[in-house]
Amino acid sequence: MARSTAGLSVRYASLFLAGMVLVAQSVSAADLPPLPKEIKDKGVLKVGVRCDQPPYGFKDASGNYAGIETEMALQIAEWAFGSRDKAELTCVTAENRIPQLTGKKVDLLYATLGVTPERARVVAFSDPYRWDGSDVVVLKDSPIKHIAELKGKTVIALKGSNQARWFEEKMPDTESMRLNSTADALQALKQKRADGATFDIALLVGIAKNDPGLRRLNEPFLLVDASAGLRKGETQWLAYVNAAQARMKAEGLYRKWAVKWAPEGTVEHYVSGFETKRPVEK
Amino acid sequence: MDFDVHYIYAQLPALARGLLVTLEVSGISIVISILAGMAGAAIKTMRVPLLTPLLNGYVEFIRNTPLLAQMFFIYFGLPSIGLSLSLFWSGVLTLSLWASAYQIENIRGGLVTVRAGLHNAALALGMRPWQYMRLIAMPLALRVSQAAILNTSISLLKNSCFLQAVGLAEITYVAMDRIAMDFRTLEMMLVLGVTYLLLVLFMSLFSAWLEHRLHKPFRM
């Protein structure tokens, strides 16, 4: 009951917002370039989103897709097809997201995808919509204070993640353990199967807040932009996604979504990722 | 992106390390499962009280639950009751428990074919039931069930790839990890397919040789 009310109020809010936009910008929808025929003919928007990366992409208590990047996907479905219901969401992992895209299982990725040269070889990136860094989390009573102390120790990273590659290249003396999901990774850390685990800071902000048994090292590394992932060569579609993201920013939607999905006290952290420019790494 | 042979060359050392782990974890598990299978089959055939119903329950449980679930239970579940095994030995335990259930049934099937007359003759000669089992029935049964034992062993080898889900760096893990990093799906999958194929072919050849060897006394 509570959920349907919330859904309703979201619908009213978006209606209200759409109305405001109509008044303010008169022909906002016309600002978006035409939808490419291949996408239009499908009648649905197939998007890969994360299911284990709150607050960007996760499943809420009742198992529905939720999160800021999920909202981005739903918003594009609304602009493209007139309804959020036209988004066909697929749960992707760090490991399988790019194969899902290149294998045409989805047409767009909003999946905490960092921009890296290796990935740029196989996919096209939209304009960056936010930036993020990485950090290491250890058990609260662990003697480790700095990343450098992880030399010769075991560190967990998600398969296919930026952090896995970073540790492989920058700290080859570290024993790596690669797992599939955040849940597996945290469980393995708590069972002391490794000395630390490395994730996006965005994820750690939420985790460290909720879990007193864990401690962040607070040594951010690997600052990267996050972008939507598209297949190479689909320029019209890319232009559409870029325009849609620009419109989200102009309409202040990121803040609205951050308020909706980020845990209390962490909202500003997430908003700044979307609304400020990425600092240069030391 | 074209097929890149050099990429495969570059990954060979890592893949070789993965292959070694696959062979170790599978090899140890195969030996354990065959020994456990012999013991279990003997117990079931001799209808040892208490142990037999226990084994029946075990076999049914293992055969009716997915291997992946068993693996997560052993790796992530057991530590919460204080039994924390290393990644490698968790893998060995998972595969051994899984394969033993099948090997028990394979070997029990072999024992069923041993004629009752041999049993009577052995007892008449003053053998203890365990001596009969060890010296007469088991060698005959193993000969009969050898093909089935090998079948389960091949399945075990292939199922060792499940262990990549908990992070054991066997060959599938190495290949999947490289795919996640470099997106060379075709190259890595090809290596994986060929490697498993060769391993299984080798095991089949060994089995054929063994069968030939064991049946020497029965050939005209």
Coordinates of C-alpha atoms in Angstrom, one line a residue:
Chain A
M1 CA 0.0 0.0 0.0
A2 CA 2.7 2.4 1.1
R3 CA 4.6 1.5 -2.1
S4 CA 1.8 2.2 -4.4
T5 CA 1.3 5.6 -2.7
A6 CA 4.9 6.3 -3.2
G7 CA 4.8 5.3 -6.8
L8 CA 1.8 7.5 -7.3
S9 CA 3.5 10.5 -5.7
V10 CA 6.5 9.9 -7.9
R11 CA 4.3 9.9 -10.9
Y12 CA 2.6 13.1 -9.8
A13 CA 6.0 14.7 -9.0
S14 CA 7.2 13.8 -12.5
L15 CA 4.0 15.0 -14.0
F16 CA 4.4 18.2 -12.1
L17 CA 8.0 18.5 -13.1
A18 CA 7.1 17.8 -16.7
G19 CA 4.5 20.6 -16.5
M20 CA 7.0 23.0 -15.0
V21 CA 9.5 22.2 -17.7
L22 CA 6.8 22.7 -20.4
V23 CA 6.0 26.1 -18.9
A24 CA 9.6 27.1 -18.4
Q25 CA 11.2 25.9 -21.6
S26 CA 8.1 25.6 -23.7
V27 CA 9.4 22.9 -26.0
S28 CA 11.8 20.8 -23.9
A29 CA 11.0 17.5 -25.7
A30 CA 12.0 19.1 -29.0
D31 CA 15.5 19.7 -27.5
L32 CA 16.3 16.0 -27.7
P33 CA 17.5 14.8 -31.0
P34 CA 15.3 12.2 -32.8
L35 CA 15.3 8.7 -31.4
P36 CA 17.2 6.3 -33.7
K37 CA 15.0 4.0 -35.7
E38 CA 16.6 0.8 -34.4
I39 CA 15.7 1.8 -30.8
K40 CA 12.3 3.2 -31.8
D41 CA 11.3 0.1 -33.6
K42 CA 11.9 -2.0 -30.5
G43 CA 9.3 -0.1 -28.6
V44 CA 11.2 -0.6 -25.4
L45 CA 14.5 0.7 -23.9
K46 CA 16.8 -2.2 -22.9
V47 CA 19.1 -1.0 -20.2
G48 CA 21.7 -2.8 -18.1
V49 CA 21.8 -1.5 -14.5
R50 CA 23.6 -2.7 -11.4
C51 CA 21.8 -4.6 -8.6
D52 CA 24.4 -4.4 -5.9
Q53 CA 25.7 -0.8 -6.0
P54 CA 23.5 1.3 -3.8
P55 CA 22.7 4.1 -4.2
Y56 CA 23.4 4.0 -8.0
G57 CA 21.8 0.7 -8.9
F58 CA 20.3 -1.8 -6.5
K59 CA 17.1 -3.8 -5.6
D60 CA 15.0 -2.2 -2.9
A61 CA 13.4 -4.2 0.0
S62 CA 10.6 -5.5 -2.2
G63 CA 13.0 -6.5 -5.0
N64 CA 12.3 -3.7 -7.4
Y65 CA 15.1 -1.9 -9.3
A66 CA 16.1 1.2 -7.5
G67 CA 18.8 3.9 -7.4
I68 CA 20.1 7.0 -9.1
E69 CA 21.4 5.4 -12.3
T70 CA 18.3 3.3 -12.5
E71 CA 16.3 6.6 -12.4
M72 CA 18.4 7.8 -15.3
A73 CA 17.4 4.7 -17.3
L74 CA 13.7 5.2 -16.4
Q75 CA 13.9 8.9 -17.3
I76 CA 15.3 8.2 -20.8
A77 CA 12.5 5.6 -21.3
E78 CA 10.0 8.2 -20.4
W79 CA 11.4 10.8 -22.7
A80 CA 11.9 8.3 -25.5
F81 CA 8.7 6.3 -25.3
G82 CA 6.5 8.4 -23.0
S83 CA 6.5 6.0 -20.1
R84 CA 8.9 4.7 -17.4
D85 CA 7.3 1.3 -17.9
K86 CA 8.9 1.1 -21.3
A87 CA 12.3 0.6 -19.7
E88 CA 13.3 -3.1 -19.8
L89 CA 15.9 -3.3 -17.1
T90 CA 18.6 -6.1 -16.8
C91 CA 20.7 -6.7 -13.8
V92 CA 24.4 -6.6 -14.8
T93 CA 27.6 -7.2 -12.9
A94 CA 31.0 -5.5 -13.2
E95 CA 32.1 -8.7 -14.9
N96 CA 29.3 -9.2 -17.5
R97 CA 28.1 -5.7 -18.2
I98 CA 30.2 -5.1 -21.3
P99 CA 29.5 -8.5 -22.9
Q100 CA 25.8 -7.9 -22.2
L101 CA 26.1 -4.7 -24.2
T102 CA 28.3 -5.9 -27.1
G103 CA 26.2 -9.1 -27.3
K104 CA 23.1 -6.8 -27.8
K105 CA 21.3 -8.1 -24.8
V106 CA 20.9 -4.4 -23.8
D107 CA 21.2 -1.2 -25.8
L108 CA 22.5 1.0 -23.0
L109 CA 24.5 0.6 -19.8
Y110 CA 23.9 2.7 -16.7
A111 CA 26.0 0.5 -14.6
T112 CA 28.6 2.5 -12.6
L113 CA 30.8 2.2 -15.7
G114 CA 34.1 4.0 -15.3
V115 CA 35.8 5.5 -18.4
T116 CA 39.0 3.6 -19.1
P117 CA 41.2 3.2 -22.2
E118 CA 40.7 -0.6 -22.1
R119 CA 37.0 -0.3 -22.2
A120 CA 37.1 2.4 -24.8
R121 CA 38.5 -0.1 -27.2
V122 CA 35.3 -2.1 -27.1
V123 CA 32.5 0.3 -26.2
A124 CA 31.5 3.9 -26.8
F125 CA 31.1 6.2 -23.8
S126 CA 28.5 9.0 -23.4
D127 CA 29.6 12.3 -22.0
P128 CA 30.6 11.7 -18.3
Y129 CA 27.7 12.3 -16.0
R130 CA 29.6 11.9 -12.7
W131 CA 33.0 11.0 -11.2
D132 CA 34.1 8.7 -8.5
G133 CA 37.2 7.4 -6.8
S134 CA 38.1 4.1 -5.1
D135 CA 39.2 3.2 -1.6
V136 CA 40.0 0.2 0.5
V137 CA 37.9 -1.1 3.4
V138 CA 39.4 -3.3 6.2
L139 CA 38.0 -4.8 9.3
K140 CA 37.7 -2.3 12.1
D141 CA 40.4 -4.0 14.3
S142 CA 42.8 -4.5 11.4
P143 CA 46.3 -3.1 11.9
I144 CA 46.4 -1.8 8.3
K145 CA 46.3 1.9 8.0
H146 CA 47.6 2.6 4.5
I147 CA 47.2 1.0 1.1
A148 CA 51.0 0.5 0.9
E149 CA 50.7 -1.8 3.9
L150 CA 48.7 -4.2 1.8
K151 CA 51.9 -5.4 0.1
G152 CA 52.0 -9.2 0.3
K153 CA 48.4 -9.3 1.7
T154 CA 45.2 -10.5 0.1
V155 CA 42.8 -7.9 -1.3
I156 CA 39.3 -8.6 -2.6
A157 CA 38.1 -6.8 -5.7
L158 CA 35.1 -7.4 -7.9
K159 CA 35.8 -9.3 -11.1
G160 CA 36.3 -6.9 -14.0
S161 CA 36.4 -3.8 -11.8
N162 CA 38.8 -0.8 -12.2
Q163 CA 40.2 -1.6 -8.8
A164 CA 41.1 -5.2 -9.8
R165 CA 43.2 -3.8 -12.7
W166 CA 44.7 -1.0 -10.6
F167 CA 46.0 -3.4 -7.9
E168 CA 47.3 -5.8 -10.6
E169 CA 49.3 -2.9 -12.2
K170 CA 50.3 -0.7 -9.3
M171 CA 50.6 -3.3 -6.5
P172 CA 51.6 -6.6 -8.2
D173 CA 52.9 -7.9 -4.8
T174 CA 49.3 -7.9 -3.5
E175 CA 47.5 -11.2 -3.6
S176 CA 44.2 -10.7 -5.3
M177 CA 40.9 -12.4 -4.8
R178 CA 38.2 -11.6 -7.3
L179 CA 34.6 -12.2 -6.5
N180 CA 31.3 -11.6 -8.3
S181 CA 29.2 -9.4 -6.0
T182 CA 29.6 -6.9 -3.2
A183 CA 27.8 -9.3 -0.9
D184 CA 30.2 -12.1 -1.6
A185 CA 33.2 -9.7 -1.2
L186 CA 32.0 -8.3 2.2
Q187 CA 31.2 -11.7 3.5
A188 CA 34.7 -13.0 2.5
L189 CA 36.3 -10.0 4.2
K190 CA 34.3 -10.5 7.4
Q191 CA 35.3 -14.2 7.4
K192 CA 38.9 -12.9 7.3
R193 CA 39.6 -14.6 4.0
A194 CA 41.3 -11.4 2.9
D195 CA 42.9 -8.4 4.6
G196 CA 41.0 -5.7 2.7
A197 CA 38.5 -5.1 0.0
T198 CA 38.4 -2.4 -2.6
F199 CA 35.4 -0.7 -4.1
D200 CA 34.1 2.6 -5.5
I201 CA 34.0 5.2 -2.8
A202 CA 30.4 5.8 -3.6
L203 CA 29.6 2.3 -2.4
L204 CA 31.9 2.6 0.7
V205 CA 30.2 5.8 1.9
G206 CA 27.0 3.8 2.4
I207 CA 28.7 0.6 3.7
A208 CA 31.0 2.2 6.2
K209 CA 28.1 4.2 7.6
N210 CA 25.8 1.2 8.1
D211 CA 28.5 -1.2 9.3
P212 CA 30.5 -0.4 12.4
G213 CA 32.7 -3.5 11.9
L214 CA 34.4 -2.0 8.9
R215 CA 36.9 0.9 8.4
R216 CA 37.8 2.9 5.3
L217 CA 41.5 3.7 4.8
N218 CA 40.5 7.1 3.4
E219 CA 43.1 7.0 0.7
P220 CA 41.2 7.7 -2.5
F221 CA 42.8 6.5 -5.7
L222 CA 41.8 5.9 -9.3
L223 CA 39.5 9.0 -9.8
V224 CA 37.5 8.3 -12.9
D225 CA 34.5 9.6 -14.8
A226 CA 31.4 7.4 -15.1
S227 CA 29.6 7.3 -18.4
A228 CA 26.8 5.4 -20.0
G229 CA 28.0 2.6 -22.2
L230 CA 26.9 2.2 -25.8
R231 CA 28.0 0.1 -28.7
K232 CA 30.5 1.7 -31.0
G233 CA 29.2 3.3 -34.2
E234 CA 25.7 4.1 -32.9
T235 CA 26.2 7.8 -33.2
Q236 CA 22.6 8.9 -33.4
W237 CA 21.8 7.0 -30.2
L238 CA 24.9 8.4 -28.6
A239 CA 23.7 11.9 -29.4
Y240 CA 20.3 11.2 -27.9
V241 CA 21.8 9.8 -24.7
N242 CA 24.1 12.8 -24.4
A243 CA 21.3 15.2 -24.9
A244 CA 19.1 13.4 -22.4
Q245 CA 21.9 13.5 -19.8
A246 CA 22.4 17.3 -20.4
R247 CA 18.7 17.7 -19.8
M248 CA 18.8 15.7 -16.6
K249 CA 21.5 18.0 -15.3
A250 CA 19.7 21.2 -16.5
E251 CA 16.6 20.1 -14.7
G252 CA 18.4 19.3 -11.5
L253 CA 17.2 15.7 -11.6
Y254 CA 20.4 14.2 -10.1
R255 CA 19.9 16.0 -6.8
K256 CA 16.3 14.9 -6.7
W257 CA 17.3 11.3 -7.2
A258 CA 20.1 11.5 -4.8
V259 CA 17.7 12.7 -2.1
K260 CA 15.4 9.9 -3.0
W261 CA 17.9 7.0 -2.9
A262 CA 21.0 8.0 -0.9
P263 CA 21.1 7.2 2.8
E264 CA 20.6 10.2 5.1
G265 CA 23.8 12.2 5.6
T266 CA 25.4 11.1 2.4
V267 CA 23.3 12.9 -0.1
E268 CA 25.7 15.8 -0.6
H269 CA 28.6 13.4 -1.3
Y270 CA 26.6 11.9 -4.2
V271 CA 25.3 15.2 -5.5
S272 CA 28.8 16.6 -5.7
G273 CA 29.8 13.6 -7.8
F274 CA 27.2 14.6 -10.3
E275 CA 27.4 18.3 -10.1
T276 CA 31.1 19.1 -9.7
K277 CA 34.1 18.5 -12.0
R278 CA 36.4 15.6 -11.3
P279 CA 39.6 16.7 -9.4
V280 CA 43.0 15.8 -10.7
E281 CA 44.5 12.8 -9.0
K282 CA 47.5 13.5 -6.8
Chain B
M1 CA 37.9 -6.7 -32.6
D2 CA 39.7 -9.5 -34.4
F3 CA 40.9 -12.8 -33.1
D4 CA 44.3 -12.3 -31.5
V5 CA 46.6 -15.3 -31.2
H6 CA 49.3 -13.2 -29.5
Y7 CA 46.9 -12.3 -26.7
I8 CA 46.5 -16.0 -26.0
Y9 CA 50.3 -16.4 -25.9
A10 CA 50.6 -13.5 -23.5
Q11 CA 48.1 -15.2 -21.1
L12 CA 49.5 -18.7 -21.3
P13 CA 51.6 -18.4 -18.0
A14 CA 48.5 -17.3 -16.1
L15 CA 46.4 -20.0 -17.7
A16 CA 49.0 -22.6 -16.9
R17 CA 48.9 -21.7 -13.2
G18 CA 45.1 -21.9 -13.4
L19 CA 45.3 -25.3 -15.1
L20 CA 47.6 -26.5 -12.3
V21 CA 45.1 -25.5 -9.7
T22 CA 42.3 -27.3 -11.7
L23 CA 44.4 -30.5 -11.8
E24 CA 45.3 -30.3 -8.1
V25 CA 41.8 -29.7 -6.9
S26 CA 40.3 -32.2 -9.2
G27 CA 43.0 -34.9 -8.7
I28 CA 42.8 -34.8 -5.0
S29 CA 39.0 -34.8 -5.1
I30 CA 38.9 -37.8 -7.5
V31 CA 41.1 -39.9 -5.3
I32 CA 39.1 -39.0 -2.2
S33 CA 35.8 -39.6 -3.9
I34 CA 36.8 -43.1 -5.2
L35 CA 38.1 -44.2 -1.8
A36 CA 35.0 -42.8 -0.1
G37 CA 32.9 -44.4 -2.8
M38 CA 34.5 -47.8 -2.1
A39 CA 34.0 -47.5 1.7
G40 CA 30.4 -46.2 1.3
A41 CA 29.4 -48.9 -1.2
A42 CA 30.9 -51.6 1.0
I43 CA 28.9 -50.3 4.0
K44 CA 25.7 -50.1 2.0
T45 CA 26.1 -53.6 0.5
M46 CA 26.9 -55.2 3.9
R47 CA 23.9 -53.3 5.4
V48 CA 25.9 -52.0 8.4
P49 CA 23.3 -50.8 10.9
L50 CA 23.1 -47.1 11.6
L51 CA 25.7 -46.2 8.9
T52 CA 23.6 -47.4 6.0
P53 CA 20.6 -45.2 6.6
L54 CA 23.0 -42.3 7.2
L55 CA 24.7 -42.9 3.9
N56 CA 21.3 -43.2 2.1
G57 CA 20.4 -39.8 3.5
Y58 CA 23.7 -38.3 2.4
V59 CA 23.5 -39.7 -1.1
E60 CA 20.0 -38.4 -1.6
F61 CA 20.9 -35.0 -0.2
I62 CA 23.8 -34.5 -2.5
R63 CA 22.1 -35.8 -5.6
N64 CA 19.0 -33.6 -5.0
T65 CA 20.7 -30.3 -4.4
P66 CA 22.6 -28.1 -6.9
L67 CA 26.4 -28.2 -6.7
L68 CA 26.7 -24.5 -6.7
A69 CA 24.5 -24.3 -3.6
Q70 CA 26.6 -26.9 -1.8
M71 CA 29.7 -24.9 -2.7
F72 CA 28.4 -21.6 -1.3
F73 CA 27.2 -23.5 1.8
I74 CA 30.6 -24.9 2.4
Y75 CA 32.6 -21.8 1.6
F76 CA 30.4 -19.1 3.2
G77 CA 28.1 -21.1 5.4
L78 CA 30.4 -23.4 7.4
P79 CA 32.5 -20.5 8.8
S80 CA 29.5 -19.2 10.7
I81 CA 29.5 -22.5 12.7
G82 CA 33.2 -22.2 13.3
L83 CA 34.6 -24.4 10.5
S84 CA 36.6 -22.2 8.3
L85 CA 38.5 -24.0 5.5
S86 CA 40.8 -22.3 3.1
L87 CA 39.6 -21.6 -0.4
F88 CA 41.4 -24.6 -1.9
W89 CA 40.3 -27.1 0.7
S90 CA 36.7 -25.8 0.6
G91 CA 36.9 -26.6 -3.1
V92 CA 38.3 -30.1 -2.4
L93 CA 35.6 -30.7 0.2
T94 CA 32.8 -29.5 -2.1
L95 CA 33.9 -31.7 -5.1
S96 CA 34.7 -34.7 -2.9
L97 CA 31.4 -34.6 -1.1
W98 CA 29.6 -34.2 -4.4
A99 CA 31.4 -36.9 -6.3
S100 CA 31.5 -39.4 -3.4
A101 CA 27.7 -39.6 -3.4
Y102 CA 27.8 -40.7 -7.1
Q103 CA 30.8 -43.0 -6.6
I104 CA 29.1 -44.8 -3.8
E105 CA 26.2 -45.7 -6.1
N106 CA 28.6 -46.5 -9.0
I107 CA 30.5 -49.0 -7.0
R108 CA 27.5 -50.4 -5.2
G109 CA 26.1 -51.1 -8.7
G110 CA 29.3 -53.1 -9.3
L111 CA 29.0 -55.0 -6.0
V112 CA 25.5 -56.1 -6.9
T113 CA 26.8 -58.0 -9.9
V114 CA 29.2 -60.1 -7.8
R115 CA 27.6 -63.6 -7.5
A116 CA 26.2 -64.8 -4.2
G117 CA 28.1 -68.1 -4.6
L118 CA 31.4 -66.3 -4.2
H119 CA 30.2 -64.9 -0.9
N120 CA 29.2 -68.4 0.4
A121 CA 32.4 -69.9 -0.8
A122 CA 34.5 -67.2 0.9
L123 CA 32.6 -67.7 4.2
A124 CA 33.0 -71.4 3.9
L125 CA 36.8 -70.9 3.6
G126 CA 36.7 -69.0 6.9
M127 CA 36.9 -65.5 5.6
R128 CA 35.5 -62.7 7.7
P129 CA 32.8 -60.6 5.8
W130 CA 35.2 -57.7 5.6
Q131 CA 37.9 -59.9 4.2
Y132 CA 35.5 -61.2 1.6
M133 CA 34.6 -57.6 0.7
R134 CA 38.2 -56.4 0.5
L135 CA 39.8 -59.3 -1.3
I136 CA 37.0 -60.8 -3.4
A137 CA 34.0 -58.6 -4.0
M138 CA 35.6 -55.1 -4.3
P139 CA 38.2 -55.9 -7.0
L140 CA 35.5 -57.6 -9.1
A141 CA 33.1 -54.7 -8.5
L142 CA 35.6 -52.1 -9.4
R143 CA 36.2 -53.8 -12.7
V144 CA 32.5 -53.7 -13.5
S145 CA 31.9 -50.1 -12.4
Q146 CA 35.1 -48.7 -13.8
A147 CA 33.3 -46.9 -16.7
A148 CA 30.8 -45.3 -14.3
I149 CA 33.6 -44.2 -11.9
L150 CA 35.4 -42.6 -14.8
N151 CA 32.2 -40.8 -15.9
T152 CA 31.8 -39.3 -12.4
S153 CA 35.5 -38.3 -12.4
I154 CA 35.1 -36.5 -15.7
S155 CA 32.1 -34.7 -14.4
L156 CA 34.1 -33.7 -11.3
L157 CA 36.8 -32.3 -13.4
K158 CA 34.3 -30.2 -15.4
N159 CA 32.4 -29.2 -12.3
S160 CA 35.6 -27.8 -10.8
C161 CA 34.9 -24.7 -12.9
F162 CA 32.1 -23.8 -10.5
L163 CA 34.7 -23.0 -7.9
Q164 CA 35.5 -19.8 -9.8
A165 CA 32.4 -18.3 -8.3
V166 CA 34.0 -18.3 -4.9
G167 CA 37.2 -17.0 -6.3
L168 CA 39.5 -20.1 -6.6
A169 CA 42.0 -19.3 -9.3
E170 CA 41.5 -22.4 -11.4
I171 CA 41.6 -22.2 -15.2
T172 CA 38.0 -21.0 -15.7
Y173 CA 38.5 -18.3 -13.1
V174 CA 41.7 -17.1 -14.9
A175 CA 39.9 -17.1 -18.3
M176 CA 36.8 -15.3 -16.9
D177 CA 38.9 -12.8 -15.1
R178 CA 40.8 -12.0 -18.3
I179 CA 37.5 -11.7 -20.2
A180 CA 36.3 -9.2 -17.6
M181 CA 39.5 -7.2 -17.9
D182 CA 40.2 -7.3 -21.6
F183 CA 37.0 -8.5 -23.2
R184 CA 38.7 -11.1 -25.3
T185 CA 35.8 -13.5 -24.9
L186 CA 36.4 -15.6 -28.0
E187 CA 40.1 -16.2 -27.4
M188 CA 39.7 -17.2 -23.8
M189 CA 36.6 -19.4 -24.3
L190 CA 38.5 -21.2 -27.1
V191 CA 41.4 -21.9 -24.8
L192 CA 39.1 -23.1 -22.1
G193 CA 37.1 -25.4 -24.4
V194 CA 40.3 -27.0 -25.9
T195 CA 41.9 -27.4 -22.5
Y196 CA 38.9 -29.2 -21.0
L197 CA 38.4 -31.3 -24.1
L198 CA 42.1 -32.5 -24.0
L199 CA 41.9 -33.3 -20.3
V200 CA 38.7 -35.3 -20.7
L201 CA 40.1 -37.1 -23.8
F202 CA 43.2 -38.0 -21.8
M203 CA 41.1 -39.4 -19.0
S204 CA 39.0 -41.4 -21.5
L205 CA 42.2 -42.9 -23.1
F206 CA 43.5 -43.8 -19.7
S207 CA 40.2 -45.5 -18.9
A208 CA 40.2 -47.4 -22.1
W209 CA 43.7 -48.6 -21.4
L210 CA 42.8 -49.6 -17.9
E211 CA 39.7 -51.5 -19.1
H212 CA 41.8 -53.4 -21.6
R213 CA 44.4 -54.2 -18.9
L214 CA 41.8 -55.3 -16.3
H215 CA 40.0 -57.6 -18.7
K216 CA 43.1 -59.5 -19.7
P217 CA 42.2 -62.6 -17.7
F218 CA 38.7 -62.7 -19.3
R219 CA 39.7 -62.5 -22.9
M220 CA 40.0 -65.5 -25.1

